[in-house]
Amino acid sequence: MIQTIVYPLVAAVLFAIAIHIQRQATRSLDDRTGTVVSVLSIALLFWSISGWRFDLSYWFSDATPYFLVAGIFFPALAQRLQIVSTKHIGPALTGALGSFLPLFAAIPAVWFLGEHLTLQQYFGISVLIGALFVAAIVRGVSWHNAGFYLLFLPLAATLSRSIGFPIAKAGYNQLPEPLFGTLAMSTASAVTILVMRIISGSPGKVLALSKGHAFFALNGILIGLGFMLVQFSLSAGAVTITASIVSSVPIWTLLCGALVFKSESLTWKHGVIGVGVFIGAVMIVTGGTSS
Protein backbone atom coordinates (compact mmCIF):
# COMPACT_ATOMS: atom_id res chain seq x y z
CA MET A 1 0.00 0.00 0.00
CA ILE A 2 2.89 2.35 0.80
CA GLN A 3 4.26 1.87 -2.71
CA THR A 4 0.93 2.86 -4.28
CA ILE A 5 0.83 6.11 -2.25
CA VAL A 6 4.42 7.29 -1.77
CA TYR A 7 5.63 6.61 -5.32
CA PRO A 8 2.92 8.62 -7.12
CA LEU A 9 3.25 11.40 -4.53
CA VAL A 10 6.97 11.74 -5.27
CA ALA A 11 6.12 11.52 -8.98
CA ALA A 12 3.68 14.43 -8.58
CA VAL A 13 6.46 16.58 -7.09
CA LEU A 14 8.80 15.69 -9.96
CA PHE A 15 6.10 16.48 -12.54
CA ALA A 16 5.47 19.85 -10.87
CA ILE A 17 9.15 20.79 -11.02
CA ALA A 18 9.27 19.62 -14.63
CA ILE A 19 6.40 21.95 -15.55
CA HIS A 20 8.42 24.95 -14.36
CA ILE A 21 11.53 23.70 -16.15
CA GLN A 22 9.42 23.45 -19.32
CA ARG A 23 8.47 27.12 -18.97
CA GLN A 24 12.15 28.08 -18.86
CA ALA A 25 12.99 25.74 -21.73
CA THR A 26 10.37 27.11 -24.12
CA ARG A 27 11.97 30.55 -23.85
CA SER A 28 15.12 29.20 -25.49
CA LEU A 29 13.88 26.47 -27.83
CA ASP A 30 10.74 25.82 -29.87
CA ASP A 31 8.27 23.43 -28.29
CA ARG A 32 8.30 20.85 -31.12
CA THR A 33 12.06 20.34 -30.95
CA GLY A 34 11.92 20.51 -27.17
CA THR A 35 9.38 17.71 -27.01
CA VAL A 36 11.69 15.46 -29.03
CA VAL A 37 14.64 16.24 -26.75
CA SER A 38 12.53 15.63 -23.66
CA VAL A 39 11.04 12.31 -24.79
CA LEU A 40 14.37 11.05 -26.18
CA SER A 41 15.93 11.85 -22.79
CA ILE A 42 13.29 9.68 -21.13
CA ALA A 43 13.99 6.77 -23.49
CA LEU A 44 17.78 7.07 -23.13
CA LEU A 45 17.41 7.20 -19.35
CA PHE A 46 15.59 3.88 -19.22
CA TRP A 47 17.71 2.15 -21.83
CA SER A 48 20.74 3.03 -19.71
CA ILE A 49 19.00 1.89 -16.50
CA SER A 50 17.27 -1.29 -17.59
CA GLY A 51 17.74 -1.92 -21.32
CA TRP A 52 20.29 -4.66 -20.59
CA ARG A 53 18.24 -6.39 -17.88
CA PHE A 54 15.65 -8.14 -20.02
CA ASP A 55 16.06 -10.80 -22.69
CA LEU A 56 14.26 -10.70 -26.04
CA SER A 57 11.41 -12.91 -24.79
CA TYR A 58 9.97 -9.97 -22.85
CA TRP A 59 9.45 -8.04 -26.08
CA PHE A 60 7.33 -10.91 -27.44
CA SER A 61 5.12 -11.29 -24.38
CA ASP A 62 1.36 -10.70 -24.47
CA ALA A 63 1.83 -7.60 -22.29
CA THR A 64 4.19 -5.78 -24.68
CA PRO A 65 1.50 -4.51 -27.12
CA TYR A 66 -0.28 -2.89 -24.17
CA PHE A 67 2.91 -1.13 -23.09
CA LEU A 68 3.71 0.04 -26.62
CA VAL A 69 0.22 1.47 -27.16
CA ALA A 70 0.27 3.11 -23.73
CA GLY A 71 3.61 4.73 -24.60
CA ILE A 72 2.07 6.49 -27.60
CA PHE A 73 -0.27 8.32 -25.24
CA PHE A 74 2.06 8.74 -22.25
CA PRO A 75 4.70 10.12 -22.28
CA ALA A 76 4.59 10.97 -26.04
CA LEU A 77 1.31 12.78 -26.71
CA ALA A 78 0.87 13.89 -23.11
CA GLN A 79 4.32 15.44 -23.05
CA ARG A 80 3.83 17.16 -26.41
CA LEU A 81 0.54 18.72 -25.36
CA GLN A 82 1.77 19.66 -21.89
CA ILE A 83 4.80 21.50 -23.24
CA VAL A 84 2.60 23.51 -25.62
CA SER A 85 0.18 24.20 -22.75
CA THR A 86 2.95 25.37 -20.42
CA LYS A 87 4.21 27.71 -23.13
CA HIS A 88 0.81 29.33 -23.74
CA ILE A 89 -1.01 29.36 -20.40
CA GLY A 90 1.77 28.85 -17.85
CA PRO A 91 2.76 26.13 -15.37
CA ALA A 92 0.20 26.85 -12.64
CA LEU A 93 -2.93 26.48 -14.78
CA THR A 94 -1.41 23.58 -16.72
CA GLY A 95 -0.81 21.81 -13.43
CA ALA A 96 -4.26 22.69 -12.10
CA LEU A 97 -6.13 21.24 -15.04
CA GLY A 98 -4.08 18.08 -14.70
CA SER A 99 -6.29 17.25 -11.73
CA PHE A 100 -8.89 15.90 -14.12
CA LEU A 101 -6.63 12.83 -14.28
CA PRO A 102 -8.61 10.78 -11.69
CA LEU A 103 -11.86 11.27 -13.58
CA PHE A 104 -10.39 10.53 -17.00
CA ALA A 105 -8.48 7.49 -15.71
CA ALA A 106 -11.33 6.11 -13.61
CA ILE A 107 -13.77 5.70 -16.49
CA PRO A 108 -11.71 3.19 -18.54
CA ALA A 109 -10.45 1.55 -15.33
CA VAL A 110 -14.03 0.81 -14.28
CA TRP A 111 -15.29 -0.15 -17.74
CA PHE A 112 -12.40 -2.28 -18.97
CA LEU A 113 -10.40 -3.37 -15.92
CA GLY A 114 -13.27 -4.03 -13.55
CA GLU A 115 -12.10 -1.61 -10.84
CA HIS A 116 -14.83 -0.58 -8.40
CA LEU A 117 -15.44 2.97 -7.20
CA THR A 118 -17.35 3.63 -4.00
CA LEU A 119 -19.70 6.57 -3.42
CA GLN A 120 -16.98 8.24 -1.34
CA GLN A 121 -14.54 8.00 -4.24
CA TYR A 122 -17.04 9.48 -6.69
CA PHE A 123 -17.55 12.35 -4.27
CA GLY A 124 -13.78 12.77 -3.93
CA ILE A 125 -13.44 13.08 -7.70
CA SER A 126 -16.18 15.73 -7.66
CA VAL A 127 -14.27 17.70 -5.01
CA LEU A 128 -11.15 17.56 -7.20
CA ILE A 129 -13.06 18.90 -10.19
CA GLY A 130 -14.58 21.68 -8.05
CA ALA A 131 -11.09 22.74 -6.99
CA LEU A 132 -10.12 22.93 -10.66
CA PHE A 133 -12.81 25.48 -11.42
CA VAL A 134 -11.62 27.55 -8.47
CA ALA A 135 -8.12 27.36 -9.95
CA ALA A 136 -9.41 28.58 -13.31
CA ILE A 137 -11.23 31.50 -11.68
CA VAL A 138 -8.13 32.45 -9.67
CA ARG A 139 -6.12 32.57 -12.89
CA GLY A 140 -8.68 34.94 -14.44
CA VAL A 141 -10.04 32.45 -16.96
CA SER A 142 -13.67 32.66 -18.06
CA TRP A 143 -15.88 31.50 -20.87
CA HIS A 144 -15.75 35.05 -22.22
CA ASN A 145 -11.96 35.07 -22.33
CA ALA A 146 -10.72 34.93 -25.94
CA GLY A 147 -8.00 32.52 -24.89
CA PHE A 148 -10.27 30.12 -23.03
CA TYR A 149 -9.90 27.54 -25.81
CA LEU A 150 -6.27 27.14 -24.72
CA LEU A 151 -7.55 25.25 -21.67
CA PHE A 152 -8.17 22.33 -23.99
CA LEU A 153 -4.39 21.90 -24.30
CA PRO A 154 -3.79 20.78 -20.69
CA LEU A 155 -7.06 18.86 -20.72
CA ALA A 156 -5.94 16.98 -23.83
CA ALA A 157 -2.57 16.32 -22.16
CA THR A 158 -4.36 14.96 -19.10
CA LEU A 159 -6.65 12.83 -21.26
CA SER A 160 -3.64 11.34 -23.08
CA ARG A 161 -1.97 10.56 -19.77
CA SER A 162 -5.12 9.03 -18.31
CA ILE A 163 -5.62 6.78 -21.36
CA GLY A 164 -2.09 5.46 -20.88
CA PHE A 165 -2.71 4.52 -17.22
CA PRO A 166 -5.35 1.77 -17.67
CA ILE A 167 -3.68 0.43 -20.82
CA ALA A 168 -0.41 0.05 -18.94
CA LYS A 169 -2.26 -1.54 -16.00
CA ALA A 170 -3.72 -4.11 -18.40
CA GLY A 171 -0.15 -4.96 -19.39
CA TYR A 172 0.95 -5.30 -15.76
CA ASN A 173 -1.94 -7.68 -15.13
CA GLN A 174 -0.14 -10.04 -17.53
CA LEU A 175 3.50 -9.15 -16.87
CA PRO A 176 4.15 -7.41 -13.53
CA GLU A 177 7.52 -5.94 -14.56
CA PRO A 178 7.30 -2.14 -14.16
CA LEU A 179 10.88 -1.55 -15.30
CA PHE A 180 10.24 -3.38 -18.55
CA GLY A 181 6.89 -1.62 -18.95
CA THR A 182 8.62 1.73 -18.46
CA LEU A 183 11.31 0.77 -21.00
CA ALA A 184 8.78 -0.34 -23.62
CA MET A 185 6.54 2.70 -23.13
CA SER A 186 9.41 5.19 -23.29
CA THR A 187 10.72 3.48 -26.45
CA ALA A 188 7.31 3.70 -28.14
CA SER A 189 7.09 7.35 -27.06
CA ALA A 190 10.48 8.18 -28.56
CA VAL A 191 9.60 6.56 -31.89
CA THR A 192 6.22 8.35 -31.97
CA ILE A 193 7.71 11.78 -31.28
CA LEU A 194 10.57 11.27 -33.77
CA VAL A 195 8.11 10.35 -36.53
CA MET A 196 6.00 13.40 -35.71
CA ARG A 197 9.08 15.64 -35.84
CA ILE A 198 10.30 14.19 -39.16
CA ILE A 199 6.87 14.74 -40.70
CA SER A 200 6.72 18.33 -39.42
CA GLY A 201 10.22 19.09 -40.77
CA SER A 202 13.60 20.35 -39.46
CA PRO A 203 14.61 17.20 -37.55
CA GLY A 204 18.22 18.41 -37.55
CA LYS A 205 17.44 21.00 -34.86
CA VAL A 206 17.16 18.15 -32.36
CA LEU A 207 20.92 17.53 -32.60
CA ALA A 208 21.92 21.15 -31.95
CA LEU A 209 23.20 22.21 -28.55
CA SER A 210 21.73 25.15 -26.67
CA LYS A 211 20.50 26.18 -23.24
CA GLY A 212 17.00 25.16 -24.32
CA HIS A 213 18.22 21.66 -25.19
CA ALA A 214 19.74 21.33 -21.72
CA PHE A 215 16.54 22.49 -20.03
CA PHE A 216 14.42 20.07 -22.06
CA ALA A 217 16.84 17.21 -21.34
CA LEU A 218 16.53 17.98 -17.61
CA ASN A 219 12.77 18.13 -18.03
CA GLY A 220 12.85 14.69 -19.66
CA ILE A 221 14.86 13.20 -16.82
CA LEU A 222 12.44 14.57 -14.21
CA ILE A 223 9.42 13.36 -16.18
CA GLY A 224 11.13 10.00 -16.72
CA LEU A 225 11.83 9.42 -13.03
CA GLY A 226 8.27 10.37 -12.13
CA PHE A 227 7.00 8.19 -14.95
CA MET A 228 8.94 5.22 -13.57
CA LEU A 229 7.48 5.72 -10.08
CA VAL A 230 3.98 5.85 -11.56
CA GLN A 231 4.58 2.52 -13.31
CA PHE A 232 5.70 0.89 -10.06
CA SER A 233 2.55 2.20 -8.38
CA LEU A 234 0.31 1.00 -11.22
CA SER A 235 1.83 -2.47 -11.18
CA ALA A 236 1.07 -2.82 -7.47
CA GLY A 237 -2.28 -1.05 -7.08
CA ALA A 238 -5.40 0.38 -8.67
CA VAL A 239 -5.41 2.92 -11.48
CA THR A 240 -7.74 5.22 -9.55
CA ILE A 241 -5.47 5.39 -6.51
CA THR A 242 -2.36 6.17 -8.54
CA ALA A 243 -4.13 8.73 -10.74
CA SER A 244 -5.66 10.50 -7.75
CA ILE A 245 -2.36 10.94 -5.93
CA VAL A 246 -0.56 12.05 -9.10
CA SER A 247 -3.28 14.69 -9.48
CA SER A 248 -1.79 16.55 -6.50
CA VAL A 249 0.54 18.14 -9.07
CA PRO A 250 -1.30 21.53 -8.81
CA ILE A 251 -0.37 21.86 -5.13
CA TRP A 252 3.29 21.19 -5.82
CA THR A 253 3.27 23.40 -8.92
CA LEU A 254 1.98 26.35 -6.90
CA LEU A 255 4.40 25.72 -4.03
CA CYS A 256 7.36 25.38 -6.38
CA GLY A 257 6.30 28.52 -8.23
CA ALA A 258 6.02 30.53 -5.03
CA LEU A 259 8.95 29.17 -3.01
CA VAL A 260 11.53 28.09 -5.61
CA PHE A 261 10.92 29.74 -8.98
CA LYS A 262 9.32 32.94 -7.57
CA SER A 263 6.73 32.98 -10.36
CA GLU A 264 3.60 32.74 -8.19
CA SER A 265 2.19 34.62 -5.23
CA LEU A 266 0.25 32.45 -2.83
CA THR A 267 -3.10 33.74 -1.56
CA TRP A 268 -5.95 32.28 0.46
CA LYS A 269 -7.57 31.26 -2.82
CA HIS A 270 -4.62 29.03 -3.59
CA GLY A 271 -5.10 27.53 -0.15
CA VAL A 272 -8.69 26.67 -1.07
CA ILE A 273 -7.46 24.98 -4.23
CA GLY A 274 -4.85 23.00 -2.33
CA VAL A 275 -7.27 21.92 0.38
CA GLY A 276 -9.86 20.90 -2.22
CA VAL A 277 -7.36 18.80 -4.16
CA PHE A 278 -6.01 17.25 -0.96
CA ILE A 279 -9.42 16.37 0.47
CA GLY A 280 -10.60 14.95 -2.84
CA ALA A 281 -7.46 12.81 -3.21
CA VAL A 282 -7.69 11.54 0.39
CA MET A 283 -11.34 10.58 -0.08
CA ILE A 284 -10.46 8.61 -3.20
CA VAL A 285 -7.50 6.85 -1.60
CA THR A 286 -9.38 5.91 1.58
CA GLY A 287 -12.63 5.07 -0.22
CA GLY A 288 -11.65 1.47 -0.87
CA THR A 289 -10.88 0.51 -4.46
CA SER A 290 -10.56 -3.05 -5.59
CA SER A 291 -8.81 -4.01 -8.80
PDB file of N, CA and C in Angstrom, residues 223-290:
ATOM      1  N   ILE A 223      10.632  14.047 -15.760  1.00  0.00           N
ATOM      2  CA  ILE A 223       9.422  13.356 -16.179  1.00  0.00           C
ATOM      3  C   ILE A 223       9.648  11.846 -16.176  1.00  0.00           C
ATOM      4  N   GLY A 224      10.823  11.424 -16.648  1.00  0.00           N
ATOM      5  CA  GLY A 224      11.133  10.002 -16.716  1.00  0.00           C
ATOM      6  C   GLY A 224      11.143   9.340 -15.354  1.00  0.00           C
ATOM      7  N   LEU A 225      11.777   9.985 -14.378  1.00  0.00           N
ATOM      8  CA  LEU A 225      11.831   9.424 -13.031  1.00  0.00           C
ATOM      9  C   LEU A 225      10.431   9.341 -12.423  1.00  0.00           C
ATOM     10  N   GLY A 226       9.642  10.406 -12.623  1.00  0.00           N
ATOM     11  CA  GLY A 226       8.271  10.370 -12.134  1.00  0.00           C
ATOM     12  C   GLY A 226       7.455   9.308 -12.841  1.00  0.00           C
ATOM     13  N   PHE A 227       7.680   9.181 -14.131  1.00  0.00           N
ATOM     14  CA  PHE A 227       7.000   8.186 -14.948  1.00  0.00           C
ATOM     15  C   PHE A 227       7.304   6.778 -14.446  1.00  0.00           C
ATOM     16  N   MET A 228       8.553   6.529 -14.088  1.00  0.00           N
ATOM     17  CA  MET A 228       8.941   5.218 -13.569  1.00  0.00           C
ATOM     18  C   MET A 228       8.230   4.930 -12.248  1.00  0.00           C
ATOM     19  N   LEU A 229       8.158   5.914 -11.364  1.00  0.00           N
ATOM     20  CA  LEU A 229       7.481   5.717 -10.081  1.00  0.00           C
ATOM     21  C   LEU A 229       5.992   5.436 -10.276  1.00  0.00           C
ATOM     22  N   VAL A 230       5.390   6.103 -11.252  1.00  0.00           N
ATOM     23  CA  VAL A 230       3.981   5.853 -11.561  1.00  0.00           C
ATOM     24  C   VAL A 230       3.779   4.410 -12.011  1.00  0.00           C
ATOM     25  N   GLN A 231       4.702   3.897 -12.827  1.00  0.00           N
ATOM     26  CA  GLN A 231       4.577   2.516 -13.312  1.00  0.00           C
ATOM     27  C   GLN A 231       4.699   1.513 -12.172  1.00  0.00           C
ATOM     28  N   PHE A 232       5.581   1.771 -11.210  1.00  0.00           N
ATOM     29  CA  PHE A 232       5.699   0.888 -10.058  1.00  0.00           C
ATOM     30  C   PHE A 232       4.405   0.905  -9.245  1.00  0.00           C
ATOM     31  N   SER A 233       3.806   2.087  -9.114  1.00  0.00           N
ATOM     32  CA  SER A 233       2.551   2.197  -8.385  1.00  0.00           C
ATOM     33  C   SER A 233       1.420   1.481  -9.111  1.00  0.00           C
ATOM     34  N   LEU A 234       1.352   1.660 -10.435  1.00  0.00           N
ATOM     35  CA  LEU A 234       0.309   1.001 -11.222  1.00  0.00           C
ATOM     36  C   LEU A 234       0.415  -0.519 -11.161  1.00  0.00           C
ATOM     37  N   SER A 235       1.650  -1.014 -11.180  1.00  0.00           N
ATOM     38  CA  SER A 235       1.830  -2.467 -11.180  1.00  0.00           C
ATOM     39  C   SER A 235       1.407  -3.094  -9.858  1.00  0.00           C
ATOM     40  N   ALA A 236       1.382  -2.278  -8.789  1.00  0.00           N
ATOM     41  CA  ALA A 236       1.071  -2.816  -7.468  1.00  0.00           C
ATOM     42  C   ALA A 236      -0.337  -2.484  -6.989  1.00  0.00           C
ATOM     43  N   GLY A 237      -0.982  -1.482  -7.588  1.00  0.00           N
ATOM     44  CA  GLY A 237      -2.280  -1.053  -7.079  1.00  0.00           C
ATOM     45  C   GLY A 237      -3.250  -0.663  -8.175  1.00  0.00           C
ATOM     46  N   ALA A 238      -4.321   0.006  -7.764  1.00  0.00           N
ATOM     47  CA  ALA A 238      -5.398   0.376  -8.674  1.00  0.00           C
ATOM     48  C   ALA A 238      -5.065   1.646  -9.439  1.00  0.00           C
ATOM     49  N   VAL A 239      -5.608   1.736 -10.641  1.00  0.00           N
ATOM     50  CA  VAL A 239      -5.415   2.919 -11.482  1.00  0.00           C
ATOM     51  C   VAL A 239      -5.939   4.171 -10.790  1.00  0.00           C
ATOM     52  N   THR A 240      -7.109   4.063 -10.171  1.00  0.00           N
ATOM     53  CA  THR A 240      -7.743   5.222  -9.555  1.00  0.00           C
ATOM     54  C   THR A 240      -6.906   5.793  -8.421  1.00  0.00           C
ATOM     55  N   ILE A 241      -6.312   4.933  -7.620  1.00  0.00           N
ATOM     56  CA  ILE A 241      -5.474   5.389  -6.509  1.00  0.00           C
ATOM     57  C   ILE A 241      -4.262   6.147  -7.046  1.00  0.00           C
ATOM     58  N   THR A 242      -3.560   5.543  -7.974  1.00  0.00           N
ATOM     59  CA  THR A 242      -2.364   6.173  -8.544  1.00  0.00           C
ATOM     60  C   THR A 242      -2.708   7.503  -9.200  1.00  0.00           C
ATOM     61  N   ALA A 243      -3.744   7.510 -10.030  1.00  0.00           N
ATOM     62  CA  ALA A 243      -4.128   8.727 -10.742  1.00  0.00           C
ATOM     63  C   ALA A 243      -4.526   9.837  -9.791  1.00  0.00           C
ATOM     64  N   SER A 244      -5.202   9.494  -8.708  1.00  0.00           N
ATOM     65  CA  SER A 244      -5.662  10.504  -7.751  1.00  0.00           C
ATOM     66  C   SER A 244      -4.494  11.162  -7.029  1.00  0.00           C
ATOM     67  N   ILE A 245      -3.509  10.369  -6.644  1.00  0.00           N
ATOM     68  CA  ILE A 245      -2.361  10.936  -5.932  1.00  0.00           C
ATOM     69  C   ILE A 245      -1.495  11.755  -6.881  1.00  0.00           C
ATOM     70  N   VAL A 246      -1.323  11.286  -8.114  1.00  0.00           N
ATOM     71  CA  VAL A 246      -0.565  12.052  -9.095  1.00  0.00           C
ATOM     72  C   VAL A 246      -1.232  13.401  -9.371  1.00  0.00           C
ATOM     73  N   SER A 247      -2.562  13.447  -9.208  1.00  0.00           N
ATOM     74  CA  SER A 247      -3.282  14.687  -9.482  1.00  0.00           C
ATOM     75  C   SER A 247      -3.006  15.782  -8.462  1.00  0.00           C
ATOM     76  N   SER A 248      -2.193  15.491  -7.446  1.00  0.00           N
ATOM     77  CA  SER A 248      -1.794  16.546  -6.497  1.00  0.00           C
ATOM     78  C   SER A 248      -0.750  17.476  -7.098  1.00  0.00           C
ATOM     79  N   VAL A 249      -0.419  17.277  -8.374  1.00  0.00           N
ATOM     80  CA  VAL A 249       0.542  18.141  -9.073  1.00  0.00           C
ATOM     81  C   VAL A 249       0.243  19.635  -8.902  1.00  0.00           C
ATOM     82  N   PRO A 250      -1.043  20.101  -8.960  1.00  0.00           N
ATOM     83  CA  PRO A 250      -1.301  21.534  -8.807  1.00  0.00           C
ATOM     84  C   PRO A 250      -0.766  22.126  -7.512  1.00  0.00           C
ATOM     85  N   ILE A 251      -0.879  21.364  -6.409  1.00  0.00           N
ATOM     86  CA  ILE A 251      -0.370  21.861  -5.133  1.00  0.00           C
ATOM     87  C   ILE A 251       1.131  22.093  -5.215  1.00  0.00           C
ATOM     88  N   TRP A 252       1.830  21.098  -5.737  1.00  0.00           N
ATOM     89  CA  TRP A 252       3.285  21.191  -5.818  1.00  0.00           C
ATOM     90  C   TRP A 252       3.724  22.229  -6.858  1.00  0.00           C
ATOM     91  N   THR A 253       2.944  22.378  -7.917  1.00  0.00           N
ATOM     92  CA  THR A 253       3.270  23.399  -8.918  1.00  0.00           C
ATOM     93  C   THR A 253       3.196  24.792  -8.315  1.00  0.00           C
ATOM     94  N   LEU A 254       2.136  25.049  -7.551  1.00  0.00           N
ATOM     95  CA  LEU A 254       1.979  26.348  -6.901  1.00  0.00           C
ATOM     96  C   LEU A 254       3.076  26.586  -5.868  1.00  0.00           C
ATOM     97  N   LEU A 255       3.363  25.568  -5.059  1.00  0.00           N
ATOM     98  CA  LEU A 255       4.397  25.722  -4.026  1.00  0.00           C
ATOM     99  C   LEU A 255       5.770  25.951  -4.654  1.00  0.00           C
ATOM    100  N   CYS A 256       6.083  25.189  -5.702  1.00  0.00           N
ATOM    101  CA  CYS A 256       7.364  25.379  -6.384  1.00  0.00           C
ATOM    102  C   CYS A 256       7.442  26.761  -7.020  1.00  0.00           C
ATOM    103  N   GLY A 257       6.325  27.210  -7.605  1.00  0.00           N
ATOM    104  CA  GLY A 257       6.303  28.524  -8.232  1.00  0.00           C
ATOM    105  C   GLY A 257       6.502  29.645  -7.232  1.00  0.00           C
ATOM    106  N   ALA A 258       5.925  29.485  -6.044  1.00  0.00           N
ATOM    107  CA  ALA A 258       6.024  30.535  -5.031  1.00  0.00           C
ATOM    108  C   ALA A 258       7.339  30.498  -4.259  1.00  0.00           C
ATOM    109  N   LEU A 259       7.799  29.298  -3.913  1.00  0.00           N
ATOM    110  CA  LEU A 259       8.947  29.174  -3.011  1.00  0.00           C
ATOM    111  C   LEU A 259      10.280  28.992  -3.720  1.00  0.00           C
ATOM    112  N   VAL A 260      10.267  28.393  -4.921  1.00  0.00           N
ATOM    113  CA  VAL A 260      11.528  28.090  -5.610  1.00  0.00           C
ATOM    114  C   VAL A 260      11.735  28.991  -6.826  1.00  0.00           C
ATOM    115  N   PHE A 261      10.750  29.013  -7.720  1.00  0.00           N
ATOM    116  CA  PHE A 261      10.917  29.744  -8.979  1.00  0.00           C
ATOM    117  C   PHE A 261      10.436  31.191  -8.912  1.00  0.00           C
ATOM    118  N   LYS A 262       9.772  31.557  -7.806  1.00  0.00           N
ATOM    119  CA  LYS A 262       9.317  32.937  -7.574  1.00  0.00           C
ATOM    120  C   LYS A 262       8.430  33.460  -8.711  1.00  0.00           C
ATOM    121  N   SER A 263       7.610  32.581  -9.264  1.00  0.00           N
ATOM    122  CA  SER A 263       6.732  32.977 -10.363  1.00  0.00           C
ATOM    123  C   SER A 263       5.265  33.068  -9.938  1.00  0.00           C
ATOM    124  N   GLU A 264       4.973  32.707  -8.697  1.00  0.00           N
ATOM    125  CA  GLU A 264       3.604  32.739  -8.194  1.00  0.00           C
ATOM    126  C   GLU A 264       3.566  33.433  -6.844  1.00  0.00           C
ATOM    127  N   SER A 265       2.429  34.052  -6.558  1.00  0.00           N
ATOM    128  CA  SER A 265       2.189  34.623  -5.233  1.00  0.00           C
ATOM    129  C   SER A 265       1.026  33.866  -4.607  1.00  0.00           C
ATOM    130  N   LEU A 266       1.281  33.244  -3.479  1.00  0.00           N
ATOM    131  CA  LEU A 266       0.252  32.448  -2.830  1.00  0.00           C
ATOM    132  C   LEU A 266      -0.750  33.340  -2.101  1.00  0.00           C
ATOM    133  N   THR A 267      -2.027  33.029  -2.251  1.00  0.00           N
ATOM    134  CA  THR A 267      -3.099  33.737  -1.558  1.00  0.00           C
ATOM    135  C   THR A 267      -4.007  32.710  -0.901  1.00  0.00           C
ATOM    136  N   TRP A 268      -5.013  33.197  -0.183  1.00  0.00           N
ATOM    137  CA  TRP A 268      -5.950  32.277   0.457  1.00  0.00           C
ATOM    138  C   TRP A 268      -6.698  31.447  -0.579  1.00  0.00           C
ATOM    139  N   LYS A 269      -6.876  32.003  -1.770  1.00  0.00           N
ATOM    140  CA  LYS A 269      -7.568  31.260  -2.824  1.00  0.00           C
ATOM    141  C   LYS A 269      -6.767  30.027  -3.233  1.00  0.00           C
ATOM    142  N   HIS A 270      -5.446  30.191  -3.283  1.00  0.00           N
ATOM    143  CA  HIS A 270      -4.617  29.030  -3.593  1.00  0.00           C
ATOM    144  C   HIS A 270      -4.738  27.986  -2.490  1.00  0.00           C
ATOM    145  N   GLY A 271      -4.904  28.460  -1.258  1.00  0.00           N
ATOM    146  CA  GLY A 271      -5.103  27.535  -0.153  1.00  0.00           C
ATOM    147  C   GLY A 271      -6.375  26.721  -0.321  1.00  0.00           C
ATOM    148  N   VAL A 272      -7.432  27.377  -0.808  1.00  0.00           N
ATOM    149  CA  VAL A 272      -8.690  26.673  -1.066  1.00  0.00           C
ATOM    150  C   VAL A 272      -8.488  25.584  -2.122  1.00  0.00           C
ATOM    151  N   ILE A 273      -7.747  25.948  -3.175  1.00  0.00           N
ATOM    152  CA  ILE A 273      -7.465  24.980  -4.233  1.00  0.00           C
ATOM    153  C   ILE A 273      -6.710  23.776  -3.669  1.00  0.00           C
ATOM    154  N   GLY A 274      -5.658  24.075  -2.895  1.00  0.00           N
ATOM    155  CA  GLY A 274      -4.848  23.004  -2.329  1.00  0.00           C
ATOM    156  C   GLY A 274      -5.634  22.101  -1.401  1.00  0.00           C
ATOM    157  N   VAL A 275      -6.460  22.706  -0.547  1.00  0.00           N
ATOM    158  CA  VAL A 275      -7.274  21.920   0.379  1.00  0.00           C
ATOM    159  C   VAL A 275      -8.274  21.059  -0.385  1.00  0.00           C
ATOM    160  N   GLY A 276      -8.890  21.651  -1.427  1.00  0.00           N
ATOM    161  CA  GLY A 276      -9.859  20.897  -2.225  1.00  0.00           C
ATOM    162  C   GLY A 276      -9.229  19.690  -2.897  1.00  0.00           C
ATOM    163  N   VAL A 277      -8.063  19.899  -3.502  1.00  0.00           N
ATOM    164  CA  VAL A 277      -7.360  18.797  -4.163  1.00  0.00           C
ATOM    165  C   VAL A 277      -6.956  17.738  -3.146  1.00  0.00           C
ATOM    166  N   PHE A 278      -6.458  18.187  -1.998  1.00  0.00           N
ATOM    167  CA  PHE A 278      -6.008  17.251  -0.964  1.00  0.00           C
ATOM    168  C   PHE A 278      -7.167  16.418  -0.423  1.00  0.00           C
ATOM    169  N   ILE A 279      -8.262  17.092  -0.079  1.00  0.00           N
ATOM    170  CA  ILE A 279      -9.422  16.371   0.469  1.00  0.00           C
ATOM    171  C   ILE A 279      -9.970  15.382  -0.551  1.00  0.00           C
ATOM    172  N   GLY A 280     -10.083  15.834  -1.804  1.00  0.00           N
ATOM    173  CA  GLY A 280     -10.595  14.948  -2.841  1.00  0.00           C
ATOM    174  C   GLY A 280      -9.723  13.718  -3.007  1.00  0.00           C
ATOM    175  N   ALA A 281      -8.392  13.938  -3.034  1.00  0.00           N
ATOM    176  CA  ALA A 281      -7.464  12.809  -3.209  1.00  0.00           C
ATOM    177  C   ALA A 281      -7.535  11.839  -2.024  1.00  0.00           C
ATOM    178  N   VAL A 282      -7.614  12.394  -0.804  1.00  0.00           N
ATOM    179  CA  VAL A 282      -7.692  11.538   0.385  1.00  0.00           C
ATOM    180  C   VAL A 282      -8.968  10.708   0.381  1.00  0.00           C
ATOM    181  N   MET A 283     -10.081  11.318  -0.029  1.00  0.00           N
ATOM    182  CA  MET A 283     -11.342  10.575  -0.079  1.00  0.00           C
ATOM    183  C   MET A 283     -11.269   9.430  -1.089  1.00  0.00           C
ATOM    184  N   ILE A 284     -10.576   9.662  -2.198  1.00  0.00           N
ATOM    185  CA  ILE A 284     -10.460   8.615  -3.201  1.00  0.00           C
ATOM    186  C   ILE A 284      -9.568   7.477  -2.696  1.00  0.00           C
ATOM    187  N   VAL A 285      -8.448   7.862  -2.070  1.00  0.00           N
ATOM    188  CA  VAL A 285      -7.497   6.853  -1.596  1.00  0.00           C
ATOM    189  C   VAL A 285      -8.106   6.003  -0.476  1.00  0.00           C
ATOM    190  N   THR A 286      -8.842   6.646   0.439  1.00  0.00           N
ATOM    191  CA  THR A 286      -9.382   5.911   1.582  1.00  0.00           C
ATOM    192  C   THR A 286     -10.748   5.315   1.308  1.00  0.00           C
ATOM    193  N   GLY A 287     -11.276   5.530   0.089  1.00  0.00           N
ATOM    194  CA  GLY A 287     -12.630   5.073  -0.222  1.00  0.00           C
ATOM    195  C   GLY A 287     -12.750   3.585  -0.445  1.00  0.00           C
ATOM    196  N   GLY A 288     -11.618   2.921  -0.700  1.00  0.00           N
ATOM    197  CA  GLY A 288     -11.651   1.472  -0.866  1.00  0.00           C
ATOM    198  C   GLY A 288     -11.886   1.054  -2.286  1.00  0.00           C
ATOM    199  N   THR A 289     -10.791   0.956  -3.078  1.00  0.00           N
ATOM    200  CA  THR A 289     -10.881   0.513  -4.461  1.00  0.00           C
ATOM    201  C   THR A 289     -10.379  -0.903  -4.568  1.00  0.00           C
ATOM    202  N   SER A 290     -11.032  -1.694  -5.326  1.00  0.00           N
ATOM    203  CA  SER A 290     -10.556  -3.048  -5.589  1.00  0.00           C
ATOM    204  C   SER A 290     -10.289  -3.204  -7.056  1.00  0.00           C
TER     205      SER A 290
END
